[in-house]
Coordinates of C-alpha atoms in Angstrom, one line a residue:
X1 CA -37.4 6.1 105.6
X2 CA -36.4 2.9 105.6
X3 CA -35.9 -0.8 103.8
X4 CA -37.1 -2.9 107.1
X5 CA -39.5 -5.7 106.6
X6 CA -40.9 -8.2 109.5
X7 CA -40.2 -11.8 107.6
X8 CA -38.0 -13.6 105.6
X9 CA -42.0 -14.6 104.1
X10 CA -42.7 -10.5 103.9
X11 CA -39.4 -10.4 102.0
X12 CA -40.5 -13.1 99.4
X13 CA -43.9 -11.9 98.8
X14 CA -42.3 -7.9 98.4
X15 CA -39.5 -9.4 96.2
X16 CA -42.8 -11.0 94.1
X17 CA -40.7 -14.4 94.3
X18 CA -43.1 -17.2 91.8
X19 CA -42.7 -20.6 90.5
X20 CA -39.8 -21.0 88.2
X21 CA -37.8 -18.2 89.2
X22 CA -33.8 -18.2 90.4
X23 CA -32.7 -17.1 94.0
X24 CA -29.3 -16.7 94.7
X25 CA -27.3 -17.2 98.4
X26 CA -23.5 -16.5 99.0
X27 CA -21.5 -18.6 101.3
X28 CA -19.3 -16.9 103.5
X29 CA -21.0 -18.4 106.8
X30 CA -19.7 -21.8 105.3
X31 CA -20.8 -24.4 107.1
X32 CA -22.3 -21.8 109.8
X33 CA -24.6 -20.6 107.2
X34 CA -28.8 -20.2 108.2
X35 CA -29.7 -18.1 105.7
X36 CA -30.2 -20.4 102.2
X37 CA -32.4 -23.5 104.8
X38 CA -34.4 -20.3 106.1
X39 CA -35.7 -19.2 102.7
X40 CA -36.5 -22.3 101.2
X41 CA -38.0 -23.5 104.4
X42 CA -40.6 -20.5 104.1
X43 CA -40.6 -20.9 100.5
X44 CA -41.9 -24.5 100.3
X45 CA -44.5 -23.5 102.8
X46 CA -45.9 -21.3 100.9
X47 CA -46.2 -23.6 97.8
X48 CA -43.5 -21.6 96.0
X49 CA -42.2 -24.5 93.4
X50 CA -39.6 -25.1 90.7
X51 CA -36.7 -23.0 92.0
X52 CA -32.8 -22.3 90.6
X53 CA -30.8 -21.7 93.4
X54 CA -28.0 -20.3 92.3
X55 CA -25.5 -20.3 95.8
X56 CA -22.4 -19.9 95.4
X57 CA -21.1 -22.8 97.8
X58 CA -23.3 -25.7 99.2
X59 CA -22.3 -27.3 102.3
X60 CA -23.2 -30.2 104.6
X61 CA -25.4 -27.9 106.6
X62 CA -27.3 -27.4 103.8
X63 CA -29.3 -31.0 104.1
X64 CA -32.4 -30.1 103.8
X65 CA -32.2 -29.1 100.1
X66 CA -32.5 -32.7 99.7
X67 CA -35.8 -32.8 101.0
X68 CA -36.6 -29.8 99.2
X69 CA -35.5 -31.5 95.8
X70 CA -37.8 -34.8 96.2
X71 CA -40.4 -32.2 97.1
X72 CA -40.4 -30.3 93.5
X73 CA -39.4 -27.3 95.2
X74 CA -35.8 -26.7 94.0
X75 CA -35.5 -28.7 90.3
X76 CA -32.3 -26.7 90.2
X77 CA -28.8 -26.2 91.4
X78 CA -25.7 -24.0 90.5
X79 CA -22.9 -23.4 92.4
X80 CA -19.3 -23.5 92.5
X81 CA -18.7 -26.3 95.4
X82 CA -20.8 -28.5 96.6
X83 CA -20.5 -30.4 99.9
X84 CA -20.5 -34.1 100.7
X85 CA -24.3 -35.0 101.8
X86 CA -25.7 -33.3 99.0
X87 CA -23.2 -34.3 96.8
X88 CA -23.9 -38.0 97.3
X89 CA -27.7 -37.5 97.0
X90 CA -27.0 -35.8 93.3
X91 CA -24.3 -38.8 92.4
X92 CA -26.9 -40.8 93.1
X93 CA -30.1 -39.2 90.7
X94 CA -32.6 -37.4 92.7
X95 CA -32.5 -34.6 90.7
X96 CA -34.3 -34.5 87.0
X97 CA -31.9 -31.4 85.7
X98 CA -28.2 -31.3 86.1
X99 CA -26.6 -29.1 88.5
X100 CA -24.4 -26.5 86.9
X101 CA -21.2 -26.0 88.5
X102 CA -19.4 -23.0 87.5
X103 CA -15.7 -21.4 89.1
X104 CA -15.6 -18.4 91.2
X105 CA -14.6 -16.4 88.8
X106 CA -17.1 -18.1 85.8
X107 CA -20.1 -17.4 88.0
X108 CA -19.3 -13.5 89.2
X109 CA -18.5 -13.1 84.9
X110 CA -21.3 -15.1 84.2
X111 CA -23.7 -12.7 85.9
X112 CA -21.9 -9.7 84.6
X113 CA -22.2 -11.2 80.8
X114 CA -25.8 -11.5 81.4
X115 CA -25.5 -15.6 81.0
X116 CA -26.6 -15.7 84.2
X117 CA -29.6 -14.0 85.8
X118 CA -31.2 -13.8 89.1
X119 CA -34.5 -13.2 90.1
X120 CA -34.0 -12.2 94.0
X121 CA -30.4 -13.0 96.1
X122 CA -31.2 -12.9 99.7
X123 CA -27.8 -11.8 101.1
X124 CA -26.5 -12.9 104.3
X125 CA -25.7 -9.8 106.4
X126 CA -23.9 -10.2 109.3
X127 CA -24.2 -6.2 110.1
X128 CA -26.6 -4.2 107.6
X129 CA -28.2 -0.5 108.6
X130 CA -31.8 0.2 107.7
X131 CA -31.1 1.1 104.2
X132 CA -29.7 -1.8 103.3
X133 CA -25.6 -0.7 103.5
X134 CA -23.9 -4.1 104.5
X135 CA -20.5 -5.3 105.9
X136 CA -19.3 -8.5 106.9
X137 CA -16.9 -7.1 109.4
X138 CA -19.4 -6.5 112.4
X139 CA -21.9 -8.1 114.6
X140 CA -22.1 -11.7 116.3
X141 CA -22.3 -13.5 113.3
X142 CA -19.6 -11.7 111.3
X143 CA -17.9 -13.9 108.5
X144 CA -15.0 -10.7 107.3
X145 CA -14.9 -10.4 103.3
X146 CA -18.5 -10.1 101.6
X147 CA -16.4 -10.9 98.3
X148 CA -18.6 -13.4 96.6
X149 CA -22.2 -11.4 97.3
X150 CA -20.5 -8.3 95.5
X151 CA -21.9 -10.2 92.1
X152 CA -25.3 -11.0 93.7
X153 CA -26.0 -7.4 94.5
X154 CA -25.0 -5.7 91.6
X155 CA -26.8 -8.2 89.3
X156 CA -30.1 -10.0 91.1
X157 CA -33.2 -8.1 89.9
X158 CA -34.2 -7.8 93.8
X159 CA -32.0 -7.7 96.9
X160 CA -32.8 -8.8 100.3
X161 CA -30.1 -8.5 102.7
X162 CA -31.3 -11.2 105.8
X163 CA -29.4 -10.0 109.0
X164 CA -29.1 -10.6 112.7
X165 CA -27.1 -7.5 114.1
X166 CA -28.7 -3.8 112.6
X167 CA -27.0 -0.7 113.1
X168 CA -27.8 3.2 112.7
X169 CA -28.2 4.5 109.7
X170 CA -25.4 5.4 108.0
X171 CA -23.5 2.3 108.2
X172 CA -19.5 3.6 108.0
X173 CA -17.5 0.7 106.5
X174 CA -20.3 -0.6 104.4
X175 CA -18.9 -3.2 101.9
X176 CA -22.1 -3.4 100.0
X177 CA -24.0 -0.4 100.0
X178 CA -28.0 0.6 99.8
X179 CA -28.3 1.6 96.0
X180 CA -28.0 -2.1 95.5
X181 CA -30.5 -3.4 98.1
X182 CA -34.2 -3.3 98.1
X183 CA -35.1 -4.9 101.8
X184 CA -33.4 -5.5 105.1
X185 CA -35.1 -8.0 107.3
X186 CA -33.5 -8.8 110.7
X187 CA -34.1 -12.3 112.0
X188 CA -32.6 -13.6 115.1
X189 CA -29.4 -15.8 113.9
X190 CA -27.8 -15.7 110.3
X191 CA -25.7 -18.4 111.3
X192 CA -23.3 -19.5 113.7
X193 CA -19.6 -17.8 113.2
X194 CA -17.8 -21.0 114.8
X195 CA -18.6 -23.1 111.7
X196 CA -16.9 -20.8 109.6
X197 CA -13.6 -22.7 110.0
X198 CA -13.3 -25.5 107.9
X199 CA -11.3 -27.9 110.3
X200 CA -8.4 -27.9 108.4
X201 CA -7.0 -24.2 108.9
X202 CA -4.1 -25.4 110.7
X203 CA -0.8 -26.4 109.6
X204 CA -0.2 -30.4 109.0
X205 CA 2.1 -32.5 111.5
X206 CA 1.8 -35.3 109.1
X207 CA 5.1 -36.5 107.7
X208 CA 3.7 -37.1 104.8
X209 CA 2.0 -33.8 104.6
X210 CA 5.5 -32.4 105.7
X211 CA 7.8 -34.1 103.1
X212 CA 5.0 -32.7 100.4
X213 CA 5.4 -29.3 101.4
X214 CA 8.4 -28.7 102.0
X215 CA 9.3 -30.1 98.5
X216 CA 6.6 -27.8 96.8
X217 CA 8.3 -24.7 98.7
X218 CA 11.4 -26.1 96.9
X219 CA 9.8 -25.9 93.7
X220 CA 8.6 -22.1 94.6
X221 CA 12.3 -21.5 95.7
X222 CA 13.5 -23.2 92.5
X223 CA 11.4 -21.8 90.1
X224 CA 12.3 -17.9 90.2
X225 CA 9.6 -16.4 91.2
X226 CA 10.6 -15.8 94.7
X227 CA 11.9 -12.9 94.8
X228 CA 10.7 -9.0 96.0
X229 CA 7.2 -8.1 94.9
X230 CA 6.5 -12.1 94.9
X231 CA 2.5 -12.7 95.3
X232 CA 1.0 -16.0 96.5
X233 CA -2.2 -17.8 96.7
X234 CA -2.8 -21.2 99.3
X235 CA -5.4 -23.3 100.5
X236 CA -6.8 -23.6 104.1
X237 CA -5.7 -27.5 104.0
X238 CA -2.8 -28.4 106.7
X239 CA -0.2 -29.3 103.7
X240 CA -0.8 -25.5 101.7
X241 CA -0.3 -23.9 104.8
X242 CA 2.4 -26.0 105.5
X243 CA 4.5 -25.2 102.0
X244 CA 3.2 -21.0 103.2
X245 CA 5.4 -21.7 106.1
X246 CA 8.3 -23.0 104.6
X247 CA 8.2 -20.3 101.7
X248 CA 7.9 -17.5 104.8
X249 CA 11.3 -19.1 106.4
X250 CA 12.6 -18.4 103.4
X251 CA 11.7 -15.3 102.5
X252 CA 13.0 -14.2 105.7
X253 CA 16.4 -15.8 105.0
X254 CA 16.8 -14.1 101.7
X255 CA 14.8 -11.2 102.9
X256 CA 12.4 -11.1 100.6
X257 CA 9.5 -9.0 100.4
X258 CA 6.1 -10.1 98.7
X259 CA 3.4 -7.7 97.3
X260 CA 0.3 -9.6 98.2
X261 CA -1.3 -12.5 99.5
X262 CA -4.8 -13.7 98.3
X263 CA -8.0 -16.3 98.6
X264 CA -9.2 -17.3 101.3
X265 CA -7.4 -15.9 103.7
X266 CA -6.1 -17.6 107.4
X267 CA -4.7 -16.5 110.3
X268 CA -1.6 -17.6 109.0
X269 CA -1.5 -15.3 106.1
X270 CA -2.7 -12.6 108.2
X271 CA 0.9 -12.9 110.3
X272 CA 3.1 -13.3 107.3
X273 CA 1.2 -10.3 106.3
X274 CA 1.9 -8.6 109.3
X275 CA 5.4 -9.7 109.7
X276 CA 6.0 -7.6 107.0
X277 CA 6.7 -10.4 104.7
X278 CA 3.4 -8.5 101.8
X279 CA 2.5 -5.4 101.8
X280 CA -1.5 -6.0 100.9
X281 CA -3.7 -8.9 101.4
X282 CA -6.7 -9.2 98.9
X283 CA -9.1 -11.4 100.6
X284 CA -12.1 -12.8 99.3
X285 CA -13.2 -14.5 102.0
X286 CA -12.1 -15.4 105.6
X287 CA -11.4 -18.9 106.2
X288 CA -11.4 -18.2 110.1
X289 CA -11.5 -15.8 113.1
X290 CA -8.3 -14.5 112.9
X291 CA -9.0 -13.4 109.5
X292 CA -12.0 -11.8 109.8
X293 CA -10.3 -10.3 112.5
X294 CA -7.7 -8.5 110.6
X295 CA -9.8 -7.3 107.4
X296 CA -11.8 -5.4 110.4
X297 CA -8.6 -3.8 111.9
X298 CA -6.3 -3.7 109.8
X299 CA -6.2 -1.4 106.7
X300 CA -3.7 -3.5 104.7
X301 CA -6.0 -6.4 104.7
X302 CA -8.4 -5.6 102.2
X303 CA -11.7 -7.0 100.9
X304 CA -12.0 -7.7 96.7
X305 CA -15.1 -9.0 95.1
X306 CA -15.1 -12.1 93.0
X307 CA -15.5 -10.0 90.2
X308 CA -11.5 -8.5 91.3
X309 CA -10.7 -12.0 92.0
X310 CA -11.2 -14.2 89.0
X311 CA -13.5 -13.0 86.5
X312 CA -12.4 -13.5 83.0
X313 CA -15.5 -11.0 81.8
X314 CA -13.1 -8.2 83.5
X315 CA -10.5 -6.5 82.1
X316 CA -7.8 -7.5 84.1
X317 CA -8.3 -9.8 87.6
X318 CA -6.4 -10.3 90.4
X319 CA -5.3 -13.7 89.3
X320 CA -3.7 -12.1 86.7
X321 CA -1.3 -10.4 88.3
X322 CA -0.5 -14.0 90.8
X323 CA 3.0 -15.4 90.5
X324 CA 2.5 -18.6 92.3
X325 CA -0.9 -21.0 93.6
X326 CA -0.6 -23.9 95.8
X327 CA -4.0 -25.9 95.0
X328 CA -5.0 -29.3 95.9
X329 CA -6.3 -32.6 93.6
X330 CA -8.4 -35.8 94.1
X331 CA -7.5 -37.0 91.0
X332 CA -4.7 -35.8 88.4
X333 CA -4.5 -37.9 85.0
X334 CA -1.5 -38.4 82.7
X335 CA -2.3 -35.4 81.0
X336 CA -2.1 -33.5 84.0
X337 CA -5.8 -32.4 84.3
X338 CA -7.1 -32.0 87.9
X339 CA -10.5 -33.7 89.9
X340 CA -11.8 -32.0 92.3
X341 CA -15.3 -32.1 91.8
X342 CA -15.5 -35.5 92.8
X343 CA -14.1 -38.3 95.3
X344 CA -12.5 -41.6 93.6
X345 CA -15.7 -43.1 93.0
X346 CA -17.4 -40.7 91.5
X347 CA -19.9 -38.9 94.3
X348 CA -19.7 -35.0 94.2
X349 CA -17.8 -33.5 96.9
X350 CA -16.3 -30.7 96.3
X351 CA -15.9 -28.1 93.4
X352 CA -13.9 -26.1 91.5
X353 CA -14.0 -22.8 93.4
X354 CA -11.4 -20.7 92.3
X355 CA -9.3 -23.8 91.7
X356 CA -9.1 -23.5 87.8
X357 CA -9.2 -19.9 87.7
X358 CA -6.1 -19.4 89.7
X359 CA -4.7 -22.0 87.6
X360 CA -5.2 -20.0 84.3
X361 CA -4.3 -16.3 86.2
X362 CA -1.1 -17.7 87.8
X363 CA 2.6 -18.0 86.6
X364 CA 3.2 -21.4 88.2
X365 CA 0.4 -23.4 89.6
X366 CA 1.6 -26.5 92.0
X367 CA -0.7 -29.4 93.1
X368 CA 0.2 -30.4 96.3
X369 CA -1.0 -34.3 97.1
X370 CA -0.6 -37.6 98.8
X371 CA 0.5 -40.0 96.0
X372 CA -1.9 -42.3 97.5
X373 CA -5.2 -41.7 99.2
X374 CA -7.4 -44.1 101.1
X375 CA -5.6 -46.7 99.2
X376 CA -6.3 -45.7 96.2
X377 CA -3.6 -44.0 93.8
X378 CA -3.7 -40.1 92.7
X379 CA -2.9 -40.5 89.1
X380 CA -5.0 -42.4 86.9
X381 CA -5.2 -42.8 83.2
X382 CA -8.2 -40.7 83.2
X383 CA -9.7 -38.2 85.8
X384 CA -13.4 -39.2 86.4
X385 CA -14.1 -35.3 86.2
X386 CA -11.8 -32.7 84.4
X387 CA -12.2 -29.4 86.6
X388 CA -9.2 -27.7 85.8
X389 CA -7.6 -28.1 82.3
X390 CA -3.6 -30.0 82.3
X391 CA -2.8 -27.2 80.4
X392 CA -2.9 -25.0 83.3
X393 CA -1.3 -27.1 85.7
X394 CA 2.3 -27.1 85.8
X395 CA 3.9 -29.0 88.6
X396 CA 2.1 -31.9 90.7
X397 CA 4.1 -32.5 94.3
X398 CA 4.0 -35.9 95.7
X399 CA 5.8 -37.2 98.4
X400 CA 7.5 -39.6 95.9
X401 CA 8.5 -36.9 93.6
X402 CA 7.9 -34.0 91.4
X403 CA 5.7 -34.1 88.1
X404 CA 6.3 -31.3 86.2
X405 CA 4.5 -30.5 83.0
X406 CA 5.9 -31.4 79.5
X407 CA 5.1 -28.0 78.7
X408 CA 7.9 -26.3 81.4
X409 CA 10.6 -27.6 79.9
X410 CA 12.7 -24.7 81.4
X411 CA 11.1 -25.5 85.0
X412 CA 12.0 -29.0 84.8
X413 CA 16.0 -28.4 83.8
X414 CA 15.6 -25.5 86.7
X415 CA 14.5 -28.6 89.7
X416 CA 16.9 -31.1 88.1
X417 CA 19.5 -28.6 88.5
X418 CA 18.6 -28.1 92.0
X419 CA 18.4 -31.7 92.9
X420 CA 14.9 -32.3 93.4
X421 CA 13.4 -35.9 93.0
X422 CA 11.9 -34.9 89.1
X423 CA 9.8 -37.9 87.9
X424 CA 7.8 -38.7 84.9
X425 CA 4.2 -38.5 85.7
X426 CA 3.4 -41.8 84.9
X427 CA 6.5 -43.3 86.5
X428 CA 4.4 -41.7 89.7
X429 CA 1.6 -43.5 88.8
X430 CA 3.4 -46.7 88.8
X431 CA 4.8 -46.4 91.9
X432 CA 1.3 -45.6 93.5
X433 CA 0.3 -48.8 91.5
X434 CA 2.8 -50.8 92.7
X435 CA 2.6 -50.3 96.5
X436 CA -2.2 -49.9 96.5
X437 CA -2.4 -51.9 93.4
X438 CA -4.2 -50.6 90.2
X439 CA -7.9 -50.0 90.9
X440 CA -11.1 -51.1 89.3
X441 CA -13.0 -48.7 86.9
X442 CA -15.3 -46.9 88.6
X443 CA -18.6 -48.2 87.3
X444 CA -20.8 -45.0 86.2
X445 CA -24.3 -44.6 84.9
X446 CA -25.0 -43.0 81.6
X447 CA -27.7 -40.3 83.3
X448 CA -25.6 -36.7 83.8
X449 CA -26.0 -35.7 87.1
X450 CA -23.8 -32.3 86.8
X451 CA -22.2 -30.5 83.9
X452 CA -18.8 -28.3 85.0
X453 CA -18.4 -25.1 83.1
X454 CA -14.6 -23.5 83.0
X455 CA -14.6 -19.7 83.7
X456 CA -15.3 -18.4 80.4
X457 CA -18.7 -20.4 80.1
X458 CA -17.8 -23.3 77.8
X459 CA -18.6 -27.3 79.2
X460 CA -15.8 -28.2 80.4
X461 CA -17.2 -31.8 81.8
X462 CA -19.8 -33.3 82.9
X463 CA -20.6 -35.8 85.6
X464 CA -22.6 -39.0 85.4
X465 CA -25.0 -40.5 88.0
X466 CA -22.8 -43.4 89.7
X467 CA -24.2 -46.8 88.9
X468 CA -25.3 -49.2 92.0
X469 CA -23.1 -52.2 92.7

């Protein structure tokens, strides 16, 4: 017996895939990823028309969705990040329906409160067996955690795992496993593994970078949470990793011993990890080779689903139990809600991801940023796009000085005391003012282009079509 099919077409006319229906795609290839352009490239072909596709993360190698959208075969979008190139094409109206960002976390609850509902989720498989068990450990395109499909293929009415590398039946380490899968179809690339790296998985040598860091691992140091059985979240950007390796020195000078390490995990966490310095890493997905690496050797390193992660429909989440997030910001505002969603004039470019929902799960959540950007200041009156709440933020790192949220009043006597360069938030802002100068209002359209929902669902934002000049 088994699930194998001969085309990604044989797997869309089996899955009974019509006009109007949702298909979902996960994105742990990243920028690598072949899978979603495959699909809708046999899709449109066959005149399939008015698709959802619900993907968890668009990025720039996903281009020819644009086509695809002028073409009335996608008149939908949701997703948790979306990438420059497409981005701009949705600032700028080509779409008649707004896209629907959600978080991490929001989309995995999302599909588990029924609020979201897929039709068919073709599942990249970097290694899959003929019965459809999967793991992202193995093969020549392996991408490490499967974390963000685990929602896909417990909740999409069909499941098509599209792979490159097939092994005997029974697959041992299966991350995903055949109760949930109805096909297996083996094509020749999934996508190419080298991509998978963002570019920015190393640690800054910017001063700038350097000054903001290693005053946010103050903070950390400052703040009391680092002590034993301290957990930590960070980015794949040059500065997180930066305050990760100022907050490792000193947990080795105080010898202090962490309990885990999540996100997206690097190589760097993965030697922290095994310097002894956490006992468990919880990764949802690899941010590089190294990484995916370790969660295939190494039995410490282990692989959560978004579900674990971030999803307020759970009982408890991972993020619950996190003492401290280093996140980034495009834009903060005087009210200490974060952009991330969009650049400084308004074009998508990024997303939430599990931005806001580490924010809400965490004791003390730290924006790490360059008081000014491309000439143009962080803090503004008023973010262009709220995508995590100021009520959830509590200290903003520039390399001017420390915000830190009316709210934690205790935190703020705490980095007095220690001698950190405290500021009021909007004395920040006029210091960015007065060296770049206060900028125009960005000129938007009235058209909504995107509407943001926060993890439990509700609107949180929305974003409007940017206006030509």
């Amino acid at each position: 017996m088994s699930k194998l099919i001969q085309s990604i077409r044989e797997a869309i006319e089996k899955a009974g895939l019509k006009d109007g229906m949702t298909i979902s795609f996960h994105h742990h290839m990243r920028n690598g990823d072949y899978v979603l352009n495959m699909v809708l490239e046999e899709t449109a072909a066959m005149g399939i028309r008015d698709l959802t596709v619900n993907a968890s993360s668009i990025f720039d190698i996903h281009e020819p969705l644009i086509e695809h959208i002028k073409n009335g075969v996608v008149t939908q979008i949701e997703c948790n990040y979306m990438g420059g190139k497409v981005g701009k094409a949705i600032s700028q109206g080509i779409m008649e329906k707004p896209v629907i960002f959600r978080t991490h976390g929001g989309r995995a609850g999302d599909m588990e409160r029924g609020a979201s509902k897929i039709d068919i989720a073709f599942l990249a498989a970097p290694c899959a067996d003929p019965m459809g068990n999967l793991s992202g450990k193995y093969g020549p395109s392996a991408c490490g955690s499967l974390g963000y499909a685990f929602s896909d293929a417990m909740y999409a009415k069909k499941v098509v795992a599209v792979t490159d590398y097939l092994a005997p039946y029974p697959l041992r380490d299966a991350s995903i496993e055949e109760g949930y899968v109805d096909y297996v179809v083996q094509v020749p690339q999934i996508g190419d593994p080298a991509r998978i790296v963002s570019g920015t998985t190393k640690i800054t040598r910017d001063p700038v970078g350097l000054r903001i860091a290693g005053l946010a691992a103050q903070v950390v140091k400052h703040s009391g949470y680092l002590k034993n059985g301290f957990s930590f979240q960070t980015g794949a950007g040059g500065a997180s990793l930066a305050v990760a390796k100022y907050v490792e020195e000193m947990m080795e000078k105080d010898h202090i011993k962490g309990s885990f390490c999540m996100g997206g995990i690097t190589g760097y966490m993965v030697d922290m990890a095994n310097k002894g310095f956490f006992d468990t890493i919880l990764d949802v997905q690899c941010f590089d080779l190294k990484a995916i690496e370790s969660i295939r050797e190494n039995p410490k390193h282990r692989e959560i689903s978004a579900m674990r992660y971030a999803s307020p429909a759970a009982k408890s989440a991972a993020v619950d139990s996190l003492d401290v997030v280093i996140l980034g910001a495009t834009q903060v505002d005087l009210d200490f809600h974060v952009n991330v969603h969009t650049d400084s004039n308004g074009y998508i470019m990024g997303g939430s991801g599990g931005h806001s929902d580490t924010a809400a799960g965490s004791k003390l959540a730290i924006i790490v940023a360059p008081l000014i950007r491309a000439r143009l200041p962080l803090i503004v009156d008023q973010v262009l796009c709220k995508s995590t709440p100021g009520e959830t933020v509590d200290v903003i790192v520039t390399q001017r000085g420390i915000a830190v949220n009316p709210r934690q009043k205790e935190l703020r006597e705490k980095l007095i005391k220690a001698g950190l360069p405290v500021r009021d938030i909007r004395e920040l802002k006029e210091m960015a003012e007065e060296i770049a100068g206060v900028p125009r209002p960005v000129k938007m359209g009235d058209r909504v282009v995107a509407k943001v929902l926060y993890r439990d669902g509700t609107v949180l934002d929305t974003i409007k079509e940017v206006a030509e000049i």
